[in-house]
Amino acid sequence: MCGIVGILGNHEVAPQLVEALKRLEYRGYDSAGIATVNDAGTLDRRRAVGKLVNLSDRLVHEPLTGRAGIGHTRWATHGPATEGNAHPHRHGPVAVVHNGIIENFRDLRADLAQAGITPQTDTDTETVALLTGHHMAQGMCPVEAARATLARLHGAFALAFLFDGDGDLMIAARKGSPLAVGHGEGEMFVGSDAIALAPFTDRITYLEDGDHAIITRAGVEIYDAQGRRANRDMVRIDVGATAIDKGGYRHFMAKEIAEQPAVLGDVLNHYVKNGRIVLPESVSFADVDRVLLVGCGTAHLAGHVAKYWFEQIAGLPCDIDIASEFRYREPPLSDRSWAIFVSQSGETADTLAALHYAQGKVAKTLGVVNVGTSAIARESDIALPTLAGIEVCVASSKAFTCQLAVLAVLALKAAADRGRIDAAALAAHLDDLRAIPGLLNQALAVADDCRALAGWLSEAQDVLYLGRGALYPVALEGALKLKELSYIHAEGYASGELKHGPIALIDRNVPVVVLAPRDTLFEKTVSNMQEVMARHGKVLLISDADGITEAGEGTRATLTMPMGGGAFQPILYAVPMQYLAYYTAVAKGTDVDQPRNLAKSVTVE
Ligand code: M6R
């Protein structure tokens, strides 16, 4: 979490820093701040609590000049969102911005106290500025001082340092948290990701773990964790693919939901050609004895859906795990198993740590990742892009359905490699999958009905979501979406589990959303729905036309989904989950694209 940026430029840097921070706001929006060195060499800073727009307003009345600067957008870890805790942090001639957690900051504070230096903030980051300023006061030059500080830091960090009196020096360092260096014409940049730097340059060098960089307008010198000069490749990014706009929609989320037919079409065109699955040659499940799917939040739920496909279609045992639990549980892993890490950002700290745990213990690691330049994509044995395009809304929508599409292709490949399905069955499954983009297009038509239901849902204190089989994790996803967007308490349950406790919650004030396509589990799910209605529960039934005809009577409302999609129907049923949460949030007036307390890229544990 937190986004950092730094610029040694040829123009006034404050507006550029704000522009880059706008692209990093998905990493947190508790506060924002910038520091610049003006043409007289003076370091100064401005900070503001809340969203970036508050900092922009402040800069109108209290401008900062200078062509060198650093900036930060915060997701609070240590200390509340106050101006004092906002970055950049400064001590003497040093200003610092930081993404990550300095785990030994208490020890460092104790050492600083012995030198008579007292922290002014609640943050871990301030110790970096205090220590570096202290080193400079003892006579070290900025580079020596920053190096001496870096040598003492434990934890995860991406850091950028700026110095009073030197408008042509910036020092950047990373360990655990991502950091990109951008190359301009007589200008240099650093940023938490390349997207932040896209307005300025398409030439990017990614720092590796443990690297630090000494940056001037003339270029960059990179040093590795051992302090040796290091060569890191420069890559060109597709700036066109970094365009961020709402395309006429009121919110990014509405745009991203509506994009799903198109992006799912792109995914399937990429992985299925002429009726054949197209994957790297090394993706063969013939000798694999078990698959492990790991992720967080929505990405974890994509893995949960895929578990049903791997087990039912491919007959391959499949475990799913939440990355934050997996990494510390020390599960024994078979060297014939494959571990698949699912992540939109590819930077989620727990998922990345889980990947590190699995490396060397399993036969292969796969990353199913949206951001192709991310750590999980780079560090997995095989990276499979989910091709959703940039997802701006903190709540995941198109990234989820694209993850499902890639995992569906993998499950079918596993089924074919293991001889569980013959060519005809594979072709039938692929036909079902290829039909998904068109069916998604039809599914988007539930938007109006979801909008009409939002008034009802927005008045609820609690909402339950029920599903069976592969629709159970979709119910979990529906509850997660509603919680994060509308702040209404919601839970997802396996329909059959309801009577083992949660049914006690049912009364006429608790909306119960039931996902029940007319499939082999339909009768069972409908029985559970009847149990809810017998206790005056108000049901929203989501099914296809046959299902609604058969079981719609007595419900509070129904949503009609298209028929088709075979085993891959969960992808379709994600759409009403998204729209119900979206329109309920709109009805409640919450911040749809940037819900409170959240960040899109969770780079701390
Ligand atoms: O970038 P990742 O896919 O690894 O992120 C995982 C979760 O943080 C993410 O899916 C989160 O649950 C979303 N806000 C859900 O909408």
mmCIF file of N, CA and C in Angstrom, residues 358-452:
data_model
loop_
_atom_site.group_PDB
_atom_site.id
_atom_site.type_symbol
_atom_site.label_atom_id
_atom_site.label_comp_id
_atom_site.label_asym_id
_atom_site.label_seq_id
_atom_site.Cartn_x
_atom_site.Cartn_y
_atom_site.Cartn_z
ATOM 1 N N ALA A 358 6.516 -21.538 -1.519
ATOM 2 C CA ALA A 358 6.300 -22.739 -2.355
ATOM 3 C C ALA A 358 7.490 -23.032 -3.279
ATOM 4 N N GLN A 359 8.269 -21.983 -3.575
ATOM 5 C CA GLN A 359 9.380 -22.181 -4.509
ATOM 6 C C GLN A 359 10.345 -23.245 -3.974
ATOM 7 N N GLY A 360 10.675 -24.192 -4.833
ATOM 8 C CA GLY A 360 11.592 -25.257 -4.426
ATOM 9 C C GLY A 360 10.904 -26.419 -3.751
ATOM 10 N N LYS A 361 9.631 -26.243 -3.345
ATOM 11 C CA LYS A 361 8.913 -27.337 -2.678
ATOM 12 C C LYS A 361 7.931 -28.012 -3.623
ATOM 13 N N VAL A 362 7.448 -27.275 -4.605
ATOM 14 C CA VAL A 362 6.494 -27.848 -5.570
ATOM 15 C C VAL A 362 7.191 -27.986 -6.917
ATOM 16 N N ALA A 363 6.576 -28.748 -7.810
ATOM 17 C CA ALA A 363 7.210 -28.974 -9.111
ATOM 18 C C ALA A 363 7.228 -27.691 -9.939
ATOM 19 N N LYS A 364 6.189 -26.895 -9.825
ATOM 20 C CA LYS A 364 6.128 -25.672 -10.631
ATOM 21 C C LYS A 364 5.257 -24.635 -9.940
ATOM 22 N N THR A 365 5.625 -23.370 -10.118
ATOM 23 C CA THR A 365 4.760 -22.279 -9.644
ATOM 24 C C THR A 365 4.217 -21.534 -10.857
ATOM 25 N N LEU A 366 2.929 -21.227 -10.789
ATOM 26 C CA LEU A 366 2.289 -20.458 -11.855
ATOM 27 C C LEU A 366 1.712 -19.184 -11.252
ATOM 28 N N GLY A 367 1.859 -18.081 -11.957
ATOM 29 C CA GLY A 367 1.199 -16.845 -11.539
ATOM 30 C C GLY A 367 0.084 -16.533 -12.521
ATOM 31 N N VAL A 368 -1.117 -16.382 -11.998
ATOM 32 C CA VAL A 368 -2.248 -15.941 -12.829
ATOM 33 C C VAL A 368 -2.478 -14.487 -12.437
ATOM 34 N N VAL A 369 -1.937 -13.579 -13.237
ATOM 35 C CA VAL A 369 -1.703 -12.210 -12.780
ATOM 36 C C VAL A 369 -2.138 -11.206 -13.849
ATOM 37 N N ASN A 370 -2.725 -10.091 -13.394
ATOM 38 C CA ASN A 370 -3.166 -9.081 -14.356
ATOM 39 C C ASN A 370 -2.049 -8.115 -14.736
ATOM 40 N N VAL A 371 -1.255 -7.697 -13.743
ATOM 41 C CA VAL A 371 -0.186 -6.739 -14.026
ATOM 42 C C VAL A 371 1.071 -7.532 -14.414
ATOM 43 N N GLY A 372 1.364 -7.511 -15.699
ATOM 44 C CA GLY A 372 2.395 -8.394 -16.260
ATOM 45 C C GLY A 372 3.792 -8.101 -15.774
ATOM 46 N N THR A 373 4.044 -6.861 -15.296
ATOM 47 C CA THR A 373 5.393 -6.509 -14.852
ATOM 48 C C THR A 373 5.559 -6.698 -13.343
ATOM 49 N N SER A 374 4.554 -7.265 -12.689
ATOM 50 C CA SER A 374 4.556 -7.340 -11.232
ATOM 51 C C SER A 374 5.512 -8.427 -10.718
ATOM 52 N N ALA A 375 5.752 -8.391 -9.414
ATOM 53 C CA ALA A 375 6.680 -9.341 -8.800
ATOM 54 C C ALA A 375 6.189 -10.782 -8.967
ATOM 55 N N ILE A 376 4.895 -11.022 -8.769
ATOM 56 C CA ILE A 376 4.402 -12.413 -8.863
ATOM 57 C C ILE A 376 4.536 -12.914 -10.303
ATOM 58 N N ALA A 377 4.272 -12.030 -11.267
ATOM 59 C CA ALA A 377 4.438 -12.430 -12.674
ATOM 60 C C ALA A 377 5.904 -12.737 -12.964
ATOM 61 N N ARG A 378 6.798 -11.904 -12.430
ATOM 62 C CA ARG A 378 8.222 -12.085 -12.740
ATOM 63 C C ARG A 378 8.818 -13.285 -12.005
ATOM 64 N N GLU A 379 8.316 -13.568 -10.823
ATOM 65 C CA GLU A 379 8.979 -14.581 -10.000
ATOM 66 C C GLU A 379 8.368 -15.974 -10.109
ATOM 67 N N SER A 380 7.199 -16.107 -10.729
ATOM 68 C CA SER A 380 6.611 -17.440 -10.923
ATOM 69 C C SER A 380 7.355 -18.147 -12.049
ATOM 70 N N ASP A 381 7.369 -19.500 -12.008
ATOM 71 C CA ASP A 381 8.006 -20.232 -13.109
ATOM 72 C C ASP A 381 7.296 -19.910 -14.419
ATOM 73 N N ILE A 382 5.982 -19.862 -14.359
ATOM 74 C CA ILE A 382 5.195 -19.551 -15.556
ATOM 75 C C ILE A 382 4.199 -18.458 -15.176
ATOM 76 N N ALA A 383 4.178 -17.378 -15.958
ATOM 77 C CA ALA A 383 3.204 -16.301 -15.698
ATOM 78 C C ALA A 383 2.144 -16.341 -16.787
ATOM 79 N N LEU A 384 0.892 -16.430 -16.369
ATOM 80 C CA LEU A 384 -0.217 -16.422 -17.323
ATOM 81 C C LEU A 384 -0.993 -15.115 -17.124
ATOM 82 N N PRO A 385 -0.956 -14.227 -18.115
ATOM 83 C CA PRO A 385 -1.644 -12.940 -17.943
ATOM 84 C C PRO A 385 -3.155 -13.094 -17.991
ATOM 85 N N THR A 386 -3.848 -12.312 -17.175
ATOM 86 C CA THR A 386 -5.310 -12.382 -17.188
ATOM 87 C C THR A 386 -5.926 -11.344 -18.124
ATOM 88 N N LEU A 387 -5.120 -10.414 -18.629
ATOM 89 C CA LEU A 387 -5.514 -9.560 -19.752
ATOM 90 C C LEU A 387 -6.785 -8.754 -19.527
ATOM 91 N N ALA A 388 -7.038 -8.385 -18.285
ATOM 92 C CA ALA A 388 -8.247 -7.602 -17.989
ATOM 93 C C ALA A 388 -8.053 -6.125 -18.315
ATOM 94 N N GLY A 389 -6.808 -5.698 -18.564
ATOM 95 C CA GLY A 389 -6.535 -4.270 -18.702
ATOM 96 C C GLY A 389 -6.498 -3.633 -17.326
ATOM 97 N N ILE A 390 -6.206 -2.347 -17.290
ATOM 98 C CA ILE A 390 -6.079 -1.683 -15.985
ATOM 99 C C ILE A 390 -7.424 -1.695 -15.267
ATOM 100 N N GLU A 391 -7.413 -2.150 -14.019
ATOM 101 C CA GLU A 391 -8.621 -2.096 -13.191
ATOM 102 C C GLU A 391 -8.364 -1.025 -12.132
ATOM 103 N N VAL A 392 -9.146 0.035 -12.170
ATOM 104 C CA VAL A 392 -8.905 1.184 -11.283
ATOM 105 C C VAL A 392 -9.709 1.069 -9.994
ATOM 106 N N CYS A 393 -10.984 0.703 -10.103
ATOM 107 C CA CYS A 393 -11.825 0.596 -8.909
ATOM 108 C C CYS A 393 -11.173 -0.380 -7.920
ATOM 109 N N VAL A 394 -11.152 0.019 -6.672
ATOM 110 C CA VAL A 394 -10.523 -0.840 -5.654
ATOM 111 C C VAL A 394 -11.223 -2.197 -5.591
ATOM 112 N N ALA A 395 -12.540 -2.202 -5.745
ATOM 113 C CA ALA A 395 -13.264 -3.478 -5.756
ATOM 114 C C ALA A 395 -13.069 -4.148 -7.118
ATOM 115 N N SER A 396 -12.697 -5.391 -7.057
ATOM 116 C CA SER A 396 -12.366 -6.118 -8.281
ATOM 117 C C SER A 396 -13.625 -6.600 -8.991
ATOM 118 N N SER A 397 -13.704 -6.423 -10.290
ATOM 119 C CA SER A 397 -14.830 -6.963 -11.066
ATOM 120 C C SER A 397 -14.288 -7.712 -12.275
ATOM 121 N N LYS A 398 -13.823 -6.967 -13.298
ATOM 122 C CA LYS A 398 -13.368 -7.656 -14.511
ATOM 123 C C LYS A 398 -12.118 -8.492 -14.244
ATOM 124 N N ALA A 399 -11.301 -8.079 -13.262
ATOM 125 C CA ALA A 399 -10.112 -8.896 -12.973
ATOM 126 C C ALA A 399 -10.533 -10.273 -12.482
ATOM 127 N N PHE A 400 -11.629 -10.319 -11.696
ATOM 128 C CA PHE A 400 -12.133 -11.597 -11.158
ATOM 129 C C PHE A 400 -12.598 -12.513 -12.294
ATOM 130 N N THR A 401 -13.426 -11.996 -13.185
ATOM 131 C CA THR A 401 -13.954 -12.879 -14.240
ATOM 132 C C THR A 401 -12.845 -13.297 -15.212
ATOM 133 N N CYS A 402 -11.859 -12.416 -15.415
ATOM 134 C CA CYS A 402 -10.735 -12.824 -16.275
ATOM 135 C C CYS A 402 -9.887 -13.894 -15.587
ATOM 136 N N GLN A 403 -9.713 -13.759 -14.266
ATOM 137 C CA GLN A 403 -9.003 -14.822 -13.528
ATOM 138 C C GLN A 403 -9.743 -16.145 -13.705
ATOM 139 N N LEU A 404 -11.076 -16.087 -13.584
ATOM 140 C CA LEU A 404 -11.865 -17.319 -13.732
ATOM 141 C C LEU A 404 -11.668 -17.924 -15.118
ATOM 142 N N ALA A 405 -11.638 -17.072 -16.139
ATOM 143 C CA ALA A 405 -11.492 -17.602 -17.505
ATOM 144 C C ALA A 405 -10.150 -18.315 -17.673
ATOM 145 N N VAL A 406 -9.073 -17.697 -17.140
ATOM 146 C CA VAL A 406 -7.752 -18.329 -17.276
ATOM 147 C C VAL A 406 -7.720 -19.648 -16.489
ATOM 148 N N LEU A 407 -8.298 -19.641 -15.299
ATOM 149 C CA LEU A 407 -8.312 -20.859 -14.479
ATOM 150 C C LEU A 407 -9.169 -21.941 -15.130
ATOM 151 N N ALA A 408 -10.244 -21.543 -15.820
ATOM 152 C CA ALA A 408 -11.075 -22.521 -16.526
ATOM 153 C C ALA A 408 -10.268 -23.196 -17.635
ATOM 154 N N VAL A 409 -9.489 -22.384 -18.353
ATOM 155 C CA VAL A 409 -8.651 -22.949 -19.422
ATOM 156 C C VAL A 409 -7.637 -23.930 -18.816
ATOM 157 N N LEU A 410 -7.039 -23.555 -17.689
ATOM 158 C CA LEU A 410 -6.062 -24.442 -17.042
ATOM 159 C C LEU A 410 -6.717 -25.752 -16.604
ATOM 160 N N ALA A 411 -7.932 -25.650 -16.045
ATOM 161 C CA ALA A 411 -8.609 -26.871 -15.587
ATOM 162 C C ALA A 411 -8.923 -27.786 -16.776
ATOM 163 N N LEU A 412 -9.315 -27.192 -17.895
ATOM 164 C CA LEU A 412 -9.595 -28.017 -19.084
ATOM 165 C C LEU A 412 -8.308 -28.655 -19.616
ATOM 166 N N LYS A 413 -7.225 -27.892 -19.561
ATOM 167 C CA LYS A 413 -5.933 -28.453 -20.007
ATOM 168 C C LYS A 413 -5.563 -29.620 -19.097
ATOM 169 N N ALA A 414 -5.777 -29.455 -17.799
ATOM 170 C CA ALA A 414 -5.469 -30.538 -16.856
ATOM 171 C C ALA A 414 -6.322 -31.768 -17.175
ATOM 172 N N ALA A 415 -7.604 -31.536 -17.464
ATOM 173 C CA ALA A 415 -8.507 -32.654 -17.768
ATOM 174 C C ALA A 415 -8.021 -33.399 -19.011
ATOM 175 N N ALA A 416 -7.605 -32.633 -20.032
ATOM 176 C CA ALA A 416 -7.145 -33.259 -21.281
ATOM 177 C C ALA A 416 -5.820 -33.983 -21.050
ATOM 178 N N ASP A 417 -4.878 -33.330 -20.368
ATOM 179 C CA ASP A 417 -3.559 -33.939 -20.135
ATOM 180 C C ASP A 417 -3.682 -35.231 -19.334
ATOM 181 N N ARG A 418 -4.624 -35.293 -18.424
ATOM 182 C CA ARG A 418 -4.770 -36.459 -17.549
ATOM 183 C C ARG A 418 -5.699 -37.513 -18.138
ATOM 184 N N GLY A 419 -6.190 -37.238 -19.349
ATOM 185 C CA GLY A 419 -7.055 -38.209 -20.016
ATOM 186 C C GLY A 419 -8.415 -38.342 -19.353
ATOM 187 N N ARG A 420 -8.837 -37.319 -18.611
ATOM 188 C CA ARG A 420 -10.139 -37.377 -17.946
ATOM 189 C C ARG A 420 -11.278 -37.078 -18.898
ATOM 190 N N ILE A 421 -10.991 -36.347 -19.981
ATOM 191 C CA ILE A 421 -12.046 -36.062 -20.964
ATOM 192 C C ILE A 421 -11.487 -36.366 -22.354
ATOM 193 N N ASP A 422 -12.379 -36.826 -23.231
ATOM 194 C CA ASP A 422 -11.930 -37.089 -24.601
ATOM 195 C C ASP A 422 -12.071 -35.817 -25.431
ATOM 196 N N ALA A 423 -11.686 -35.905 -26.692
ATOM 197 C CA ALA A 423 -11.661 -34.719 -27.549
ATOM 198 C C ALA A 423 -13.058 -34.100 -27.659
ATOM 199 N N ALA A 424 -14.096 -34.956 -27.733
ATOM 200 C CA ALA A 424 -15.460 -34.421 -27.901
ATOM 201 C C ALA A 424 -15.887 -33.649 -26.648
ATOM 202 N N ALA A 425 -15.562 -34.216 -25.482
ATOM 203 C CA ALA A 425 -15.945 -33.535 -24.236
ATOM 204 C C ALA A 425 -15.174 -32.225 -24.087
ATOM 205 N N LEU A 426 -13.885 -32.266 -24.472
ATOM 206 C CA LEU A 426 -13.096 -31.028 -24.400
ATOM 207 C C LEU A 426 -13.709 -29.970 -25.323
ATOM 208 N N ALA A 427 -14.062 -30.400 -26.530
ATOM 209 C CA ALA A 427 -14.648 -29.444 -27.487
ATOM 210 C C ALA A 427 -15.949 -28.855 -26.918
ATOM 211 N N ALA A 428 -16.745 -29.690 -26.270
ATOM 212 C CA ALA A 428 -18.016 -29.194 -25.702
ATOM 213 C C ALA A 428 -17.749 -28.166 -24.597
ATOM 214 N N HIS A 429 -16.768 -28.473 -23.739
ATOM 215 C CA HIS A 429 -16.426 -27.511 -22.679
ATOM 216 C C HIS A 429 -15.901 -26.200 -23.286
ATOM 217 N N LEU A 430 -15.064 -26.339 -24.314
ATOM 218 C CA LEU A 430 -14.517 -25.116 -24.919
ATOM 219 C C LEU A 430 -15.626 -24.303 -25.575
ATOM 220 N N ASP A 431 -16.615 -24.994 -26.157
ATOM 221 C CA ASP A 431 -17.765 -24.260 -26.727
ATOM 222 C C ASP A 431 -18.488 -23.484 -25.632
ATOM 223 N N ASP A 432 -18.679 -24.145 -24.472
ATOM 224 C CA ASP A 432 -19.337 -23.456 -23.347
ATOM 225 C C ASP A 432 -18.541 -22.210 -22.946
ATOM 226 N N LEU A 433 -17.226 -22.389 -22.896
ATOM 227 C CA LEU A 433 -16.375 -21.278 -22.469
ATOM 228 C C LEU A 433 -16.402 -20.151 -23.507
ATOM 229 N N ARG A 434 -16.332 -20.522 -24.778
ATOM 230 C CA ARG A 434 -16.332 -19.502 -25.836
ATOM 231 C C ARG A 434 -17.650 -18.735 -25.869
ATOM 232 N N ALA A 435 -18.696 -19.370 -25.337
ATOM 233 C CA ALA A 435 -20.004 -18.686 -25.328
ATOM 234 C C ALA A 435 -20.088 -17.624 -24.231
ATOM 235 N N ILE A 436 -19.142 -17.677 -23.285
ATOM 236 C CA ILE A 436 -19.252 -16.806 -22.100
ATOM 237 C C ILE A 436 -19.272 -15.310 -22.445
ATOM 238 N N PRO A 437 -18.379 -14.796 -23.321
ATOM 239 C CA PRO A 437 -18.436 -13.344 -23.582
ATOM 240 C C PRO A 437 -19.815 -12.893 -24.079
ATOM 241 N N GLY A 438 -20.419 -13.658 -24.991
ATOM 242 C CA GLY A 438 -21.758 -13.294 -25.492
ATOM 243 C C GLY A 438 -22.798 -13.354 -24.379
ATOM 244 N N LEU A 439 -22.700 -14.388 -23.546
ATOM 245 C CA LEU A 439 -23.660 -14.519 -22.442
ATOM 246 C C LEU A 439 -23.470 -13.405 -21.405
ATOM 247 N N LEU A 440 -22.193 -13.015 -21.220
ATOM 248 C CA LEU A 440 -21.924 -11.903 -20.299
ATOM 249 C C LEU A 440 -22.612 -10.637 -20.790
ATOM 250 N N ASN A 441 -22.575 -10.471 -22.095
ATOM 251 C CA ASN A 441 -23.249 -9.315 -22.690
ATOM 252 C C ASN A 441 -24.736 -9.312 -22.319
ATOM 253 N N GLN A 442 -25.356 -10.488 -22.398
ATOM 254 C CA GLN A 442 -26.773 -10.584 -22.011
ATOM 255 C C GLN A 442 -26.928 -10.360 -20.500
ATOM 256 N N ALA A 443 -25.971 -10.903 -19.744
ATOM 257 C CA ALA A 443 -26.070 -10.794 -18.280
ATOM 258 C C ALA A 443 -26.017 -9.337 -17.818
ATOM 259 N N LEU A 444 -25.332 -8.490 -18.590
ATOM 260 C CA LEU A 444 -25.247 -7.074 -18.197
ATOM 261 C C LEU A 444 -26.626 -6.429 -18.131
ATOM 262 N N ALA A 445 -27.608 -7.058 -18.789
ATOM 263 C CA ALA A 445 -28.968 -6.497 -18.778
ATOM 264 C C ALA A 445 -29.606 -6.533 -17.386
ATOM 265 N N VAL A 446 -29.010 -7.274 -16.445
ATOM 266 C CA VAL A 446 -29.595 -7.267 -15.083
ATOM 267 C C VAL A 446 -29.340 -5.939 -14.369
ATOM 268 N N ALA A 447 -28.551 -5.064 -14.996
ATOM 269 C CA ALA A 447 -28.183 -3.802 -14.326
ATOM 270 C C ALA A 447 -29.422 -3.039 -13.863
ATOM 271 N N ASP A 448 -30.414 -2.898 -14.744
ATOM 272 C CA ASP A 448 -31.585 -2.078 -14.379
ATOM 273 C C ASP A 448 -32.326 -2.681 -13.195
ATOM 274 N N ASP A 449 -32.489 -4.016 -13.225
ATOM 275 C CA ASP A 449 -33.189 -4.662 -12.104
ATOM 276 C C ASP A 449 -32.377 -4.512 -10.816
ATOM 277 N N CYS A 450 -31.068 -4.595 -10.914
ATOM 278 C CA CYS A 450 -30.228 -4.441 -9.711
ATOM 279 C C CYS A 450 -30.370 -3.028 -9.169
ATOM 280 N N ARG A 451 -30.421 -2.056 -10.074
ATOM 281 C CA ARG A 451 -30.603 -0.663 -9.626
ATOM 282 C C ARG A 451 -31.932 -0.528 -8.873
ATOM 283 N N ALA A 452 -32.961 -1.186 -9.406
ATOM 284 C CA ALA A 452 -34.290 -1.094 -8.783
ATOM 285 C C ALA A 452 -34.299 -1.757 -7.399
#
